mmCIF file of C-alpha atoms and ligand atoms in Angstrom:
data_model
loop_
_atom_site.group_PDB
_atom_site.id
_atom_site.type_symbol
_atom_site.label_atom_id
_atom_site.label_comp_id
_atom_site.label_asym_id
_atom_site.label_seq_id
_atom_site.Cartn_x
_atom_site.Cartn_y
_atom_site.Cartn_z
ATOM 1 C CA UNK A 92 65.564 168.154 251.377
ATOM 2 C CA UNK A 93 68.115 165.256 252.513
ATOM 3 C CA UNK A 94 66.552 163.281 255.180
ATOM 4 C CA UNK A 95 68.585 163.096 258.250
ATOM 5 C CA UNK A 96 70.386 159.554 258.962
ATOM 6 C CA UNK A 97 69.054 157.062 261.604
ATOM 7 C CA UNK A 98 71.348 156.492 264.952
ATOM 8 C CA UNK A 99 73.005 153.575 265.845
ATOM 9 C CA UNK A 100 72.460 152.621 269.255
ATOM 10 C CA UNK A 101 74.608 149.871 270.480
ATOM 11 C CA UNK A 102 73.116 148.917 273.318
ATOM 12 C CA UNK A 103 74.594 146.515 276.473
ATOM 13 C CA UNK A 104 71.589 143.962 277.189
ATOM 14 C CA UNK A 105 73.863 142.436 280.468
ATOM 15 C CA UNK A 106 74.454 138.959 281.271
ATOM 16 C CA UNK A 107 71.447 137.707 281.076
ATOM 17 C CA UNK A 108 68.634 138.252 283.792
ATOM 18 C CA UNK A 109 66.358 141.196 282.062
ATOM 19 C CA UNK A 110 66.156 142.458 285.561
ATOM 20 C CA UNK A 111 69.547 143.884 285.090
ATOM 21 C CA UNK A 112 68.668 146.115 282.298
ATOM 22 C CA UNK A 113 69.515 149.734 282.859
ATOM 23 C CA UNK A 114 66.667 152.015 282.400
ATOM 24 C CA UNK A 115 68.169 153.378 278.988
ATOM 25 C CA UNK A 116 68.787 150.388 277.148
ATOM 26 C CA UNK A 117 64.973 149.443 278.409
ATOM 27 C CA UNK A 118 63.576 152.678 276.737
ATOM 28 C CA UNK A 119 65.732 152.638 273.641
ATOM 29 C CA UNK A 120 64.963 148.748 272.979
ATOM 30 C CA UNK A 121 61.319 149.775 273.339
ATOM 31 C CA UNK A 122 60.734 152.645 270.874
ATOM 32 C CA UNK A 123 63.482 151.324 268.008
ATOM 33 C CA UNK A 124 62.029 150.891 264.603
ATOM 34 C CA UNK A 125 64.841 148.029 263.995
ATOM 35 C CA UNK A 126 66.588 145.920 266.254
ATOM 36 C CA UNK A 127 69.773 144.055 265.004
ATOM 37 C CA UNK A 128 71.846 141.288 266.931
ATOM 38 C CA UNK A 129 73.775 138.001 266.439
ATOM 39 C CA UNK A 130 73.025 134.768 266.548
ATOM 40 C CA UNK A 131 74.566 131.258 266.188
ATOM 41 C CA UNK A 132 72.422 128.670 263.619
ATOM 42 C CA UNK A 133 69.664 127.535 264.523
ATOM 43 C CA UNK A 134 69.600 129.736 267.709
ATOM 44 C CA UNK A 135 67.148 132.807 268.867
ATOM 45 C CA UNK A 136 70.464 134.713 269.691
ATOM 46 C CA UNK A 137 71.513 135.247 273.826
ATOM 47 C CA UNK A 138 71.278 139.021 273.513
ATOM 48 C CA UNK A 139 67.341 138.884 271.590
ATOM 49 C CA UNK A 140 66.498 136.646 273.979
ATOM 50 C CA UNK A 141 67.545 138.921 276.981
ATOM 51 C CA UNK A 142 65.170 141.451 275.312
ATOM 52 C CA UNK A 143 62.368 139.091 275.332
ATOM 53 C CA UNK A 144 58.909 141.141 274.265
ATOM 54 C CA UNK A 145 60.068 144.312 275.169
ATOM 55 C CA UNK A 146 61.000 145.356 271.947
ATOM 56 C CA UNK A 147 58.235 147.675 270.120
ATOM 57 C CA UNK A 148 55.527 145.180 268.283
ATOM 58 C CA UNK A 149 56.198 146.716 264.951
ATOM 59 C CA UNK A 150 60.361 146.130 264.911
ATOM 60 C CA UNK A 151 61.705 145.008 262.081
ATOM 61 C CA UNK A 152 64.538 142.810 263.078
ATOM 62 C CA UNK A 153 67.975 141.766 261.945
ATOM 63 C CA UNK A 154 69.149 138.706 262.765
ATOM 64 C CA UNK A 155 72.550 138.427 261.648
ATOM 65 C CA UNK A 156 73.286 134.239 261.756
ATOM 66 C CA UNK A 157 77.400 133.874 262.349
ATOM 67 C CA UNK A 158 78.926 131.716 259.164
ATOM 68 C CA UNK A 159 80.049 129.195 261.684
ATOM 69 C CA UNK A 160 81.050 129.228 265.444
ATOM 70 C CA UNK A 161 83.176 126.545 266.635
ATOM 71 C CA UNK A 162 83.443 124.457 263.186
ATOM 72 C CA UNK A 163 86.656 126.816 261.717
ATOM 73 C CA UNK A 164 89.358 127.352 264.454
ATOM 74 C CA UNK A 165 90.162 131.089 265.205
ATOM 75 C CA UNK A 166 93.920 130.140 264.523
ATOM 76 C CA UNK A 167 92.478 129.242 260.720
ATOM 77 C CA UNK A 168 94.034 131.977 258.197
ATOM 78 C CA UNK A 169 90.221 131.605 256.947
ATOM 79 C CA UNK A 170 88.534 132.966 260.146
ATOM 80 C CA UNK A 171 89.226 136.659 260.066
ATOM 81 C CA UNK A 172 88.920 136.811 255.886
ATOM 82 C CA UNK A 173 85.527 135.490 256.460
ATOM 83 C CA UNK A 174 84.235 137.003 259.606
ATOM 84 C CA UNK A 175 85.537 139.989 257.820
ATOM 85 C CA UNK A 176 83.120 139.627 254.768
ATOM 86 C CA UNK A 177 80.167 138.360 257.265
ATOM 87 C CA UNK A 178 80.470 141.699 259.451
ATOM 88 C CA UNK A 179 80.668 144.128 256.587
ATOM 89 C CA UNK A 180 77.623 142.390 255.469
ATOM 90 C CA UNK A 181 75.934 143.092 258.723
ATOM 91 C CA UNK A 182 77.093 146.692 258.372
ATOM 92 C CA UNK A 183 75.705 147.255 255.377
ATOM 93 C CA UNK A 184 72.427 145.668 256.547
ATOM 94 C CA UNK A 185 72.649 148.473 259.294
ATOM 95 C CA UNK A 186 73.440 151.100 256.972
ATOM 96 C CA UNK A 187 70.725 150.446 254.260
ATOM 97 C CA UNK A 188 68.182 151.497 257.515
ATOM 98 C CA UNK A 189 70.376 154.712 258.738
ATOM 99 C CA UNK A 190 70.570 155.865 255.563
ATOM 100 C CA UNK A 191 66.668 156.157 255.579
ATOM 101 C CA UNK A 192 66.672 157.835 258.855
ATOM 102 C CA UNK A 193 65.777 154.647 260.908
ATOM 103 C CA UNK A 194 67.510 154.301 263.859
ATOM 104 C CA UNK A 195 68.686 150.919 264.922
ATOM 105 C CA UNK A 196 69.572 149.397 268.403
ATOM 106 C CA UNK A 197 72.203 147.028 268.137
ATOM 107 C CA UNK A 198 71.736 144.326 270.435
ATOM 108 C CA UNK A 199 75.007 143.212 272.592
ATOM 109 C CA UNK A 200 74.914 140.969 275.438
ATOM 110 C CA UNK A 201 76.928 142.175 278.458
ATOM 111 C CA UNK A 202 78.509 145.032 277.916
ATOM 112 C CA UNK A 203 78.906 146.278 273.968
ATOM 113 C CA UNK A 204 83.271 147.280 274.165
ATOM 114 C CA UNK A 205 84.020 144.356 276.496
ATOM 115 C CA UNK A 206 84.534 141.339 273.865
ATOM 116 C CA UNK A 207 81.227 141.969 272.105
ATOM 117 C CA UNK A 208 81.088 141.253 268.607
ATOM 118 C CA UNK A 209 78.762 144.529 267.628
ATOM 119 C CA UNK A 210 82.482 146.389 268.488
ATOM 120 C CA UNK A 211 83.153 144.871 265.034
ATOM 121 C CA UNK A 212 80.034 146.686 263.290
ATOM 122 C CA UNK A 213 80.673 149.757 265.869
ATOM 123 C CA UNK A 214 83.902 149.813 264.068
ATOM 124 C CA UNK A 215 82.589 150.126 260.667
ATOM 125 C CA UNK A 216 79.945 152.187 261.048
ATOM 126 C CA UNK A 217 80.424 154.764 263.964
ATOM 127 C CA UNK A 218 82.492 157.427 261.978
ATOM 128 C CA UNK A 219 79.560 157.770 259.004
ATOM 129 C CA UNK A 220 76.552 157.524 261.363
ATOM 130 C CA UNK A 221 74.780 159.539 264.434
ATOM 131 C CA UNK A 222 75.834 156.746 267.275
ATOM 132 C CA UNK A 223 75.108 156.455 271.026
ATOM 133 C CA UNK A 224 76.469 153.660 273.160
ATOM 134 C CA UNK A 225 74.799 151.903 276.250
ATOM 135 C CA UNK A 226 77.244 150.235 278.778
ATOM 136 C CA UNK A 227 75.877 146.965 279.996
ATOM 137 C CA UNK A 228 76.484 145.128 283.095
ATOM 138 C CA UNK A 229 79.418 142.068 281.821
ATOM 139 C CA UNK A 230 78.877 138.704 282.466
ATOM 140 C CA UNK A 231 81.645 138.507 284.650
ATOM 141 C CA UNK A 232 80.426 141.043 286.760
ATOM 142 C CA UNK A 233 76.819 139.194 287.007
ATOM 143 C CA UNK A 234 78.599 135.869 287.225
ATOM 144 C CA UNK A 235 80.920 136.571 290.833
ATOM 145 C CA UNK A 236 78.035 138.411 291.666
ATOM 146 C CA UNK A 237 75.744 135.251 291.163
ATOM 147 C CA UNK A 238 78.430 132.957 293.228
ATOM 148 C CA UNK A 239 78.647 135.262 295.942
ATOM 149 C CA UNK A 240 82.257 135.741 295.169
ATOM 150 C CA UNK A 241 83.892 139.561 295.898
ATOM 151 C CA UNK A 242 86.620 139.517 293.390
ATOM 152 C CA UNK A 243 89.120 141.885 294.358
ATOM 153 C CA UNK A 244 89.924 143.868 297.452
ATOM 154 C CA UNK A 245 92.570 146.831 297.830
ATOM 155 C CA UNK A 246 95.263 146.432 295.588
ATOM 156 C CA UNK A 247 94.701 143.215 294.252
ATOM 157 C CA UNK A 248 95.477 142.633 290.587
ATOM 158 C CA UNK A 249 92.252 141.298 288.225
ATOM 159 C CA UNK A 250 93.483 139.559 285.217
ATOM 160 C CA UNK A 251 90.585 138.793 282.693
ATOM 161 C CA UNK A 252 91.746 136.114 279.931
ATOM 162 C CA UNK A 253 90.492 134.381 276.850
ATOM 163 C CA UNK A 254 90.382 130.398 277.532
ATOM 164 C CA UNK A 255 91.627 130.472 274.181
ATOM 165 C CA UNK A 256 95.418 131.251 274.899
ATOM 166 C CA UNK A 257 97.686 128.476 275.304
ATOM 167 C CA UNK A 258 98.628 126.655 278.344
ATOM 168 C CA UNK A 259 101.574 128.470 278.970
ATOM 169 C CA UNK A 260 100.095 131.742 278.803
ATOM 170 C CA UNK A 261 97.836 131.254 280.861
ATOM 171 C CA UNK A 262 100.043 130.097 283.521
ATOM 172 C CA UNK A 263 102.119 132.863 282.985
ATOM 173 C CA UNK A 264 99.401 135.125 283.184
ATOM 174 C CA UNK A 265 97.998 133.671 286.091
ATOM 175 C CA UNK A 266 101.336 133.629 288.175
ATOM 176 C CA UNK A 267 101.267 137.374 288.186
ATOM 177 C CA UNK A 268 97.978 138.627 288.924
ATOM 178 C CA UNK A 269 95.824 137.541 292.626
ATOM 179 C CA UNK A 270 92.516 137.998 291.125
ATOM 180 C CA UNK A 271 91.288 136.351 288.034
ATOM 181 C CA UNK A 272 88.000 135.582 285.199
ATOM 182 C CA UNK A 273 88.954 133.408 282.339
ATOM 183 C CA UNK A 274 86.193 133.801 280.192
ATOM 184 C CA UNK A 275 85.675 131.894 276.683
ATOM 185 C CA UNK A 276 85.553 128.255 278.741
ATOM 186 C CA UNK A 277 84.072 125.784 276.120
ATOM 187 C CA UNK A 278 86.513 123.457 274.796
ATOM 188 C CA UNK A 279 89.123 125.444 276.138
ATOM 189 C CA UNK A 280 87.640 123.821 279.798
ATOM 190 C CA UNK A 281 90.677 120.926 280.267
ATOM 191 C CA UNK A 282 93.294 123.270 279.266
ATOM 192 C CA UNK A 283 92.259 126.061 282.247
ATOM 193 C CA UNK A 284 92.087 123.399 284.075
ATOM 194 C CA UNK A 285 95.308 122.483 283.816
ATOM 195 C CA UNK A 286 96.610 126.068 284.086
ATOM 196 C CA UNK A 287 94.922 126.003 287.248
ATOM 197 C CA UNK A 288 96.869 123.445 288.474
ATOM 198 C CA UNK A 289 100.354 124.440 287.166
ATOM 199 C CA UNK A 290 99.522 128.087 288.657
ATOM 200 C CA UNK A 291 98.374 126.941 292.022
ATOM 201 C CA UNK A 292 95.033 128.339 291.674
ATOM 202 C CA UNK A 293 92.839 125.323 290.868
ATOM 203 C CA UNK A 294 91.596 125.310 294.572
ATOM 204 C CA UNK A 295 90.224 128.669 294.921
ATOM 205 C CA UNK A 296 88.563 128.324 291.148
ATOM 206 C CA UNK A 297 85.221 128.275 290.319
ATOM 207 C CA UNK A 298 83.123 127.971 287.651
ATOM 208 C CA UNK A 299 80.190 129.403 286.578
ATOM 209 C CA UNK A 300 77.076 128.220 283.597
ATOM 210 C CA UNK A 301 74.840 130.914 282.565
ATOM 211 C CA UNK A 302 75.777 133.263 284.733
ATOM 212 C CA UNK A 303 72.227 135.048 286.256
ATOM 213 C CA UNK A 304 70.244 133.396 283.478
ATOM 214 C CA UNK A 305 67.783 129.616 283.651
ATOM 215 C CA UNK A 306 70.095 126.889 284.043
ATOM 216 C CA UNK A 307 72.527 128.714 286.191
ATOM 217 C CA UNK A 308 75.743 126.269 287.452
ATOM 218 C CA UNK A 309 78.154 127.062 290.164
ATOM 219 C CA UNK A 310 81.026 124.766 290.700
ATOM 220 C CA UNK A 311 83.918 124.618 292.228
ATOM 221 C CA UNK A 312 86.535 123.676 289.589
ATOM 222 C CA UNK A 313 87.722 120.747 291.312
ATOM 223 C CA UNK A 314 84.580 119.410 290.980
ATOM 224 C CA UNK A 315 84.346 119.559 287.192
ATOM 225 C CA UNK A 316 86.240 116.792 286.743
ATOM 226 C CA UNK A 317 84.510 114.986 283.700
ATOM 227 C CA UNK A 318 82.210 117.460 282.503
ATOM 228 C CA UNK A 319 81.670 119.402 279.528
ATOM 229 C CA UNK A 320 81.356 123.227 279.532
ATOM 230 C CA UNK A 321 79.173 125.598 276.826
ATOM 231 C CA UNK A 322 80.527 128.889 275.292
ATOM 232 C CA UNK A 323 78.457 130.496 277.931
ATOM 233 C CA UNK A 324 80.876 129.811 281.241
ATOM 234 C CA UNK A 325 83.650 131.599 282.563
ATOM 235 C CA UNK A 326 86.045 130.649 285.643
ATOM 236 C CA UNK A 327 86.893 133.086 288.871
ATOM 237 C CA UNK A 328 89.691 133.233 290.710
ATOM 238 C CA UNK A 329 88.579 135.173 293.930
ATOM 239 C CA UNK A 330 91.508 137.610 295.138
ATOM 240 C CA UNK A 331 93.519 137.771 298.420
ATOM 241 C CA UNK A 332 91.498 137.194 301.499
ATOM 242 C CA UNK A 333 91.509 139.283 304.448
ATOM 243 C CA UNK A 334 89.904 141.521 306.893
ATOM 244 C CA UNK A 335 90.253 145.175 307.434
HETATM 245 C C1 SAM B 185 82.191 137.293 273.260
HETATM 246 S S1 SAM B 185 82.296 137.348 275.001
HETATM 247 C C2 SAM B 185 81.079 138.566 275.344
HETATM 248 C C3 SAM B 185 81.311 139.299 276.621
HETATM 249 C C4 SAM B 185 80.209 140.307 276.947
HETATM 250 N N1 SAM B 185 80.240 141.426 276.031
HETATM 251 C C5 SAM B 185 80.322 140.815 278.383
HETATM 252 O O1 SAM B 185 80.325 142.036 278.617
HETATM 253 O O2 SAM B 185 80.358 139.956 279.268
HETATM 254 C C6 SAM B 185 81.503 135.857 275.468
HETATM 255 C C7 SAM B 185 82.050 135.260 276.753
HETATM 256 O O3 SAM B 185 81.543 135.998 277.846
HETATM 257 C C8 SAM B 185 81.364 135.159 278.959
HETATM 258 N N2 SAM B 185 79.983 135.361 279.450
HETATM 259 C C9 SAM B 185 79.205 136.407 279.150
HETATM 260 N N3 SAM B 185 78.040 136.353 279.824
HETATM 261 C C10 SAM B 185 78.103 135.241 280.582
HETATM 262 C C11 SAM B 185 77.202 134.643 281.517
HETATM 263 N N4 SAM B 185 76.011 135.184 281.782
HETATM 264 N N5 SAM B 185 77.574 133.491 282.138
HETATM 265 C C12 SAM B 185 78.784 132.927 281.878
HETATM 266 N N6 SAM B 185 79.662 133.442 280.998
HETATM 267 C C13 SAM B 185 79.334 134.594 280.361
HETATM 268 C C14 SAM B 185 81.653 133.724 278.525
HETATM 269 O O4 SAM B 185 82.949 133.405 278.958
HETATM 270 C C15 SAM B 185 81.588 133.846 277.009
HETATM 271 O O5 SAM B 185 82.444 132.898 276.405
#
Protein backbone atom coordinates (compact mmCIF):
# COMPACT_ATOMS: atom_id res chain seq x y z
CA UNK A 1 0.00 0.00 0.00
CA UNK A 2 1.43 3.65 -0.93
CA UNK A 3 1.83 5.58 2.16
CA UNK A 4 0.03 8.80 2.12
CA UNK A 5 2.32 12.10 1.72
CA UNK A 6 3.13 14.41 4.71
CA UNK A 7 1.47 18.16 4.68
CA UNK A 8 3.17 21.17 4.36
CA UNK A 9 2.18 23.61 6.79
CA UNK A 10 3.49 27.02 6.21
CA UNK A 11 2.94 28.58 9.13
CA UNK A 12 3.01 32.71 10.04
CA UNK A 13 5.15 32.88 13.42
CA UNK A 14 4.31 37.07 13.56
CA UNK A 15 6.67 39.73 14.20
CA UNK A 16 8.23 38.63 16.84
CA UNK A 17 6.70 38.60 20.48
CA UNK A 18 5.52 34.69 20.86
CA UNK A 19 2.60 36.22 22.60
CA UNK A 20 1.20 37.01 19.25
CA UNK A 21 1.00 33.53 18.07
CA UNK A 22 -2.42 32.46 16.92
CA UNK A 23 -3.67 29.42 18.57
CA UNK A 24 -3.15 27.28 15.27
CA UNK A 25 0.24 27.97 14.41
CA UNK A 26 0.87 27.22 18.42
CA UNK A 27 -0.71 23.68 18.04
CA UNK A 28 0.71 22.83 14.65
CA UNK A 29 4.40 24.01 15.73
CA UNK A 30 3.86 21.73 18.73
CA UNK A 31 2.91 18.30 17.34
CA UNK A 32 5.18 18.60 13.84
CA UNK A 33 7.59 15.80 13.35
CA UNK A 34 9.90 18.42 11.29
CA UNK A 35 10.17 21.96 11.45
CA UNK A 36 11.95 23.84 8.54
CA UNK A 37 12.90 27.68 8.40
CA UNK A 38 15.62 30.12 7.21
CA UNK A 39 18.35 31.48 8.55
CA UNK A 40 21.23 33.91 7.80
CA UNK A 41 25.07 32.41 8.76
CA UNK A 42 25.90 32.10 11.75
CA UNK A 43 22.36 33.01 13.02
CA UNK A 44 19.53 30.83 15.03
CA UNK A 45 17.04 32.18 12.32
CA UNK A 46 14.20 35.19 13.50
CA UNK A 47 11.28 32.88 12.77
CA UNK A 48 12.99 29.55 15.05
CA UNK A 49 13.66 31.83 17.45
CA UNK A 50 10.00 33.18 17.69
CA UNK A 51 9.14 29.47 18.27
CA UNK A 52 11.47 29.20 21.08
CA UNK A 53 10.84 25.55 22.97
CA UNK A 54 7.56 25.11 21.84
CA UNK A 55 8.32 22.96 19.17
CA UNK A 56 7.78 19.04 20.03
CA UNK A 57 11.22 17.67 21.82
CA UNK A 58 11.66 15.04 19.22
CA UNK A 59 11.59 17.58 15.87
CA UNK A 60 13.87 17.04 13.50
CA UNK A 61 14.76 20.38 12.13
CA UNK A 62 15.76 22.05 8.90
CA UNK A 63 17.68 24.83 8.98
CA UNK A 64 18.05 26.09 5.64
CA UNK A 65 21.35 28.75 5.94
CA UNK A 66 20.76 31.56 2.92
CA UNK A 67 24.07 31.42 0.43
CA UNK A 68 24.63 35.01 1.33
CA UNK A 69 22.42 38.01 2.46
CA UNK A 70 23.69 41.35 1.87
CA UNK A 71 27.26 40.32 0.27
CA UNK A 72 25.66 39.86 -3.64
CA UNK A 73 23.35 42.85 -4.56
CA UNK A 74 19.74 41.82 -5.59
CA UNK A 75 20.37 43.91 -8.87
CA UNK A 76 23.38 41.10 -9.48
CA UNK A 77 22.28 38.86 -12.64
CA UNK A 78 23.79 36.16 -10.06
CA UNK A 79 21.16 36.63 -7.27
CA UNK A 80 18.05 35.03 -8.64
CA UNK A 81 20.24 32.03 -10.60
CA UNK A 82 21.50 31.26 -7.22
CA UNK A 83 18.71 31.83 -4.81
CA UNK A 84 17.03 29.81 -7.43
CA UNK A 85 19.33 26.68 -6.95
CA UNK A 86 19.43 27.38 -2.94
CA UNK A 87 15.43 27.23 -2.73
CA UNK A 88 14.95 24.19 -4.89
CA UNK A 89 17.42 22.71 -2.60
CA UNK A 90 15.31 23.56 0.36
CA UNK A 91 12.36 22.08 -1.52
CA UNK A 92 13.71 19.06 -2.05
CA UNK A 93 14.84 18.88 1.60
CA UNK A 94 11.00 19.34 2.28
CA UNK A 95 9.98 16.87 -0.12
CA UNK A 96 12.37 13.96 0.84
CA UNK A 97 10.08 14.16 4.43
CA UNK A 98 6.45 14.48 2.60
CA UNK A 99 7.20 11.89 0.55
CA UNK A 100 7.49 9.63 3.73
CA UNK A 101 4.32 10.91 5.09
CA UNK A 102 5.97 13.44 7.55
CA UNK A 103 4.41 16.50 7.73
CA UNK A 104 6.47 19.61 8.00
CA UNK A 105 5.71 23.17 9.40
CA UNK A 106 7.45 25.66 7.56
CA UNK A 107 8.50 28.33 9.70
CA UNK A 108 7.80 32.11 8.34
CA UNK A 109 8.12 35.10 10.36
CA UNK A 110 5.20 37.55 10.03
CA UNK A 111 2.91 36.56 7.85
CA UNK A 112 3.97 33.53 5.21
CA UNK A 113 2.42 35.50 1.49
CA UNK A 114 3.47 38.97 2.68
CA UNK A 115 7.33 39.10 1.50
CA UNK A 116 8.22 35.82 3.19
CA UNK A 117 10.74 33.82 1.63
CA UNK A 118 8.88 30.20 2.37
CA UNK A 119 6.36 31.81 -0.64
CA UNK A 120 9.40 30.70 -2.69
CA UNK A 121 9.28 26.91 -1.38
CA UNK A 122 5.25 27.35 -1.19
CA UNK A 123 5.73 27.89 -4.82
CA UNK A 124 7.50 24.77 -5.57
CA UNK A 125 5.96 22.51 -3.60
CA UNK A 126 2.17 23.34 -3.00
CA UNK A 127 0.76 21.77 -6.30
CA UNK A 128 2.50 18.04 -5.49
CA UNK A 129 1.84 18.09 -1.72
CA UNK A 130 -1.25 18.09 0.94
CA UNK A 131 -0.63 21.99 2.12
CA UNK A 132 -2.33 24.21 4.74
CA UNK A 133 -1.36 27.81 5.30
CA UNK A 134 -1.36 29.85 8.65
CA UNK A 135 -1.69 33.72 8.29
CA UNK A 136 0.54 35.48 10.72
CA UNK A 137 0.29 38.81 12.21
CA UNK A 138 3.11 41.17 9.74
CA UNK A 139 5.62 43.05 11.21
CA UNK A 140 4.21 46.10 10.10
CA UNK A 141 1.13 45.50 11.69
CA UNK A 142 3.03 44.67 15.19
CA UNK A 143 5.42 47.51 14.51
CA UNK A 144 2.55 50.78 14.32
CA UNK A 145 0.98 48.80 16.77
CA UNK A 146 4.18 48.87 19.05
CA UNK A 147 4.59 52.89 18.37
CA UNK A 148 1.17 53.58 19.14
CA UNK A 149 0.69 54.79 15.65
CA UNK A 150 -3.09 54.16 13.90
CA UNK A 151 -2.07 54.01 10.34
CA UNK A 152 -4.90 54.77 8.29
CA UNK A 153 -8.34 56.20 8.83
CA UNK A 154 -11.36 56.34 6.24
CA UNK A 155 -10.19 56.53 2.92
CA UNK A 156 -6.72 57.03 3.34
CA UNK A 157 -4.36 55.35 0.90
CA UNK A 158 -1.52 52.75 2.61
CA UNK A 159 1.39 52.35 0.38
CA UNK A 160 3.80 49.52 1.62
CA UNK A 161 7.35 49.73 -0.24
CA UNK A 162 10.64 47.93 -0.46
CA UNK A 163 13.58 50.40 0.80
CA UNK A 164 15.16 48.84 -1.99
CA UNK A 165 13.60 50.96 -4.92
CA UNK A 166 15.36 53.91 -6.02
CA UNK A 167 15.09 57.37 -4.84
CA UNK A 168 12.84 58.43 -7.32
CA UNK A 169 10.42 55.81 -6.85
CA UNK A 170 10.02 56.19 -3.81
CA UNK A 171 9.23 59.74 -4.01
CA UNK A 172 6.94 59.07 -6.57
CA UNK A 173 5.34 56.54 -4.68
CA UNK A 174 5.16 58.45 -1.70
CA UNK A 175 3.59 61.65 -3.37
CA UNK A 176 0.50 59.67 -4.07
CA UNK A 177 -0.48 57.71 -1.22
CA UNK A 178 -1.30 59.54 2.72
CA UNK A 179 -0.40 56.52 4.58
CA UNK A 180 2.81 54.68 4.32
CA UNK A 181 5.45 51.44 5.72
CA UNK A 182 8.67 51.21 3.88
CA UNK A 183 9.90 48.10 4.97
CA UNK A 184 13.46 46.51 3.95
CA UNK A 185 15.37 49.70 5.87
CA UNK A 186 19.04 48.46 6.23
CA UNK A 187 21.35 50.13 3.99
CA UNK A 188 18.61 51.39 2.13
CA UNK A 189 18.17 53.84 5.60
CA UNK A 190 19.89 57.31 3.92
CA UNK A 191 18.13 56.85 0.75
CA UNK A 192 14.34 56.79 2.59
CA UNK A 193 15.58 59.29 4.23
CA UNK A 194 16.03 61.35 1.62
CA UNK A 195 12.73 60.36 -0.05
CA UNK A 196 11.30 61.55 3.01
CA UNK A 197 12.48 64.75 2.56
CA UNK A 198 11.88 65.26 -1.21
CA UNK A 199 8.17 63.88 -0.49
CA UNK A 200 7.45 66.07 2.45
CA UNK A 201 6.95 63.30 4.75
CA UNK A 202 10.19 63.15 6.76
CA UNK A 203 8.35 64.92 9.73
CA UNK A 204 5.58 62.65 10.37
CA UNK A 205 8.14 59.45 9.84
CA UNK A 206 9.10 57.11 12.19
CA UNK A 207 11.09 54.38 12.59
CA UNK A 208 10.90 51.33 14.17
CA UNK A 209 13.93 48.30 15.43
CA UNK A 210 12.57 45.00 16.20
CA UNK A 211 9.32 45.71 16.07
CA UNK A 212 7.51 43.85 19.44
CA UNK A 213 10.66 41.81 19.97
CA UNK A 214 14.04 42.56 22.87
CA UNK A 215 15.76 45.50 21.72
CA UNK A 216 12.74 47.28 20.45
CA UNK A 217 13.64 51.13 18.95
CA UNK A 218 11.17 53.81 18.20
CA UNK A 219 12.38 56.92 16.57
CA UNK A 220 11.27 59.57 15.01
CA UNK A 221 13.12 59.75 11.65
CA UNK A 222 14.44 63.06 12.17
CA UNK A 223 16.17 61.83 14.87
CA UNK A 224 18.13 59.14 13.05
CA UNK A 225 20.41 61.32 11.82
CA UNK A 226 23.80 59.33 12.03
CA UNK A 227 22.72 56.00 12.80
CA UNK A 228 22.80 52.73 11.30
CA UNK A 229 19.68 50.57 10.78
CA UNK A 230 19.49 46.36 10.70
CA UNK A 231 17.41 44.37 8.10
CA UNK A 232 14.94 44.14 10.87
CA UNK A 233 13.37 47.99 10.73
CA UNK A 234 10.78 49.43 8.76
CA UNK A 235 9.56 53.25 8.58
CA UNK A 236 5.67 54.55 9.06
CA UNK A 237 4.16 57.20 7.68
CA UNK A 238 0.96 57.70 9.88
CA UNK A 239 -2.12 58.81 7.59
CA UNK A 240 -4.32 61.98 7.61
CA UNK A 241 -5.23 63.20 11.01
CA UNK A 242 -8.57 64.06 12.11
CA UNK A 243 -11.53 63.62 14.26
CA UNK A 244 -14.89 62.25 13.51
C1 LIG B 1 11.33 39.54 3.95
S1 LIG B 1 10.33 40.72 4.76
C2 LIG B 1 9.30 39.64 5.70
C3 LIG B 1 7.97 40.23 6.02
C4 LIG B 1 7.11 39.31 6.90
N1 LIG B 1 6.68 38.14 6.17
C5 LIG B 1 5.89 40.05 7.45
O1 LIG B 1 4.75 39.57 7.32
O2 LIG B 1 6.12 41.10 8.06
C6 LIG B 1 11.42 41.37 5.96
C7 LIG B 1 11.13 42.82 6.30
O3 LIG B 1 10.00 42.88 7.14
C8 LIG B 1 10.11 43.95 8.05
N2 LIG B 1 9.87 43.42 9.40
C9 LIG B 1 9.28 42.26 9.68
N3 LIG B 1 9.12 42.09 11.01
C10 LIG B 1 9.62 43.21 11.58
C11 LIG B 1 9.73 43.65 12.93
N4 LIG B 1 9.30 42.89 13.95
N5 LIG B 1 10.29 44.86 13.18
C12 LIG B 1 10.73 45.64 12.16
N6 LIG B 1 10.66 45.27 10.87
C13 LIG B 1 10.10 44.07 10.57
C14 LIG B 1 11.50 44.58 7.87
O4 LIG B 1 11.35 45.73 7.09
C15 LIG B 1 12.23 43.48 7.11
O5 LIG B 1 13.22 44.05 6.28
Amino acid sequence: MMRALGTLHTIGMGPGDPELLTLKALRLIGQAPVVAYFAKRGRVGHARSIAGARLHPDAIELRFEYPFTTELSIEDPRYPVDMGVFYEACAGRIAAHLDGGQDVALLCEGDPFFYGSSMYLYDRLHADYPHETVPGVTGMSGCWTAAGLPIAHGDDMLCVLPGTLDEDRLVDRLLGCDAAVIMKVGRNLAKIQRALRRAGMAERAVYVERGTQDGQCILPMTGMDGRAAPYFSMVLVQGRQRLR
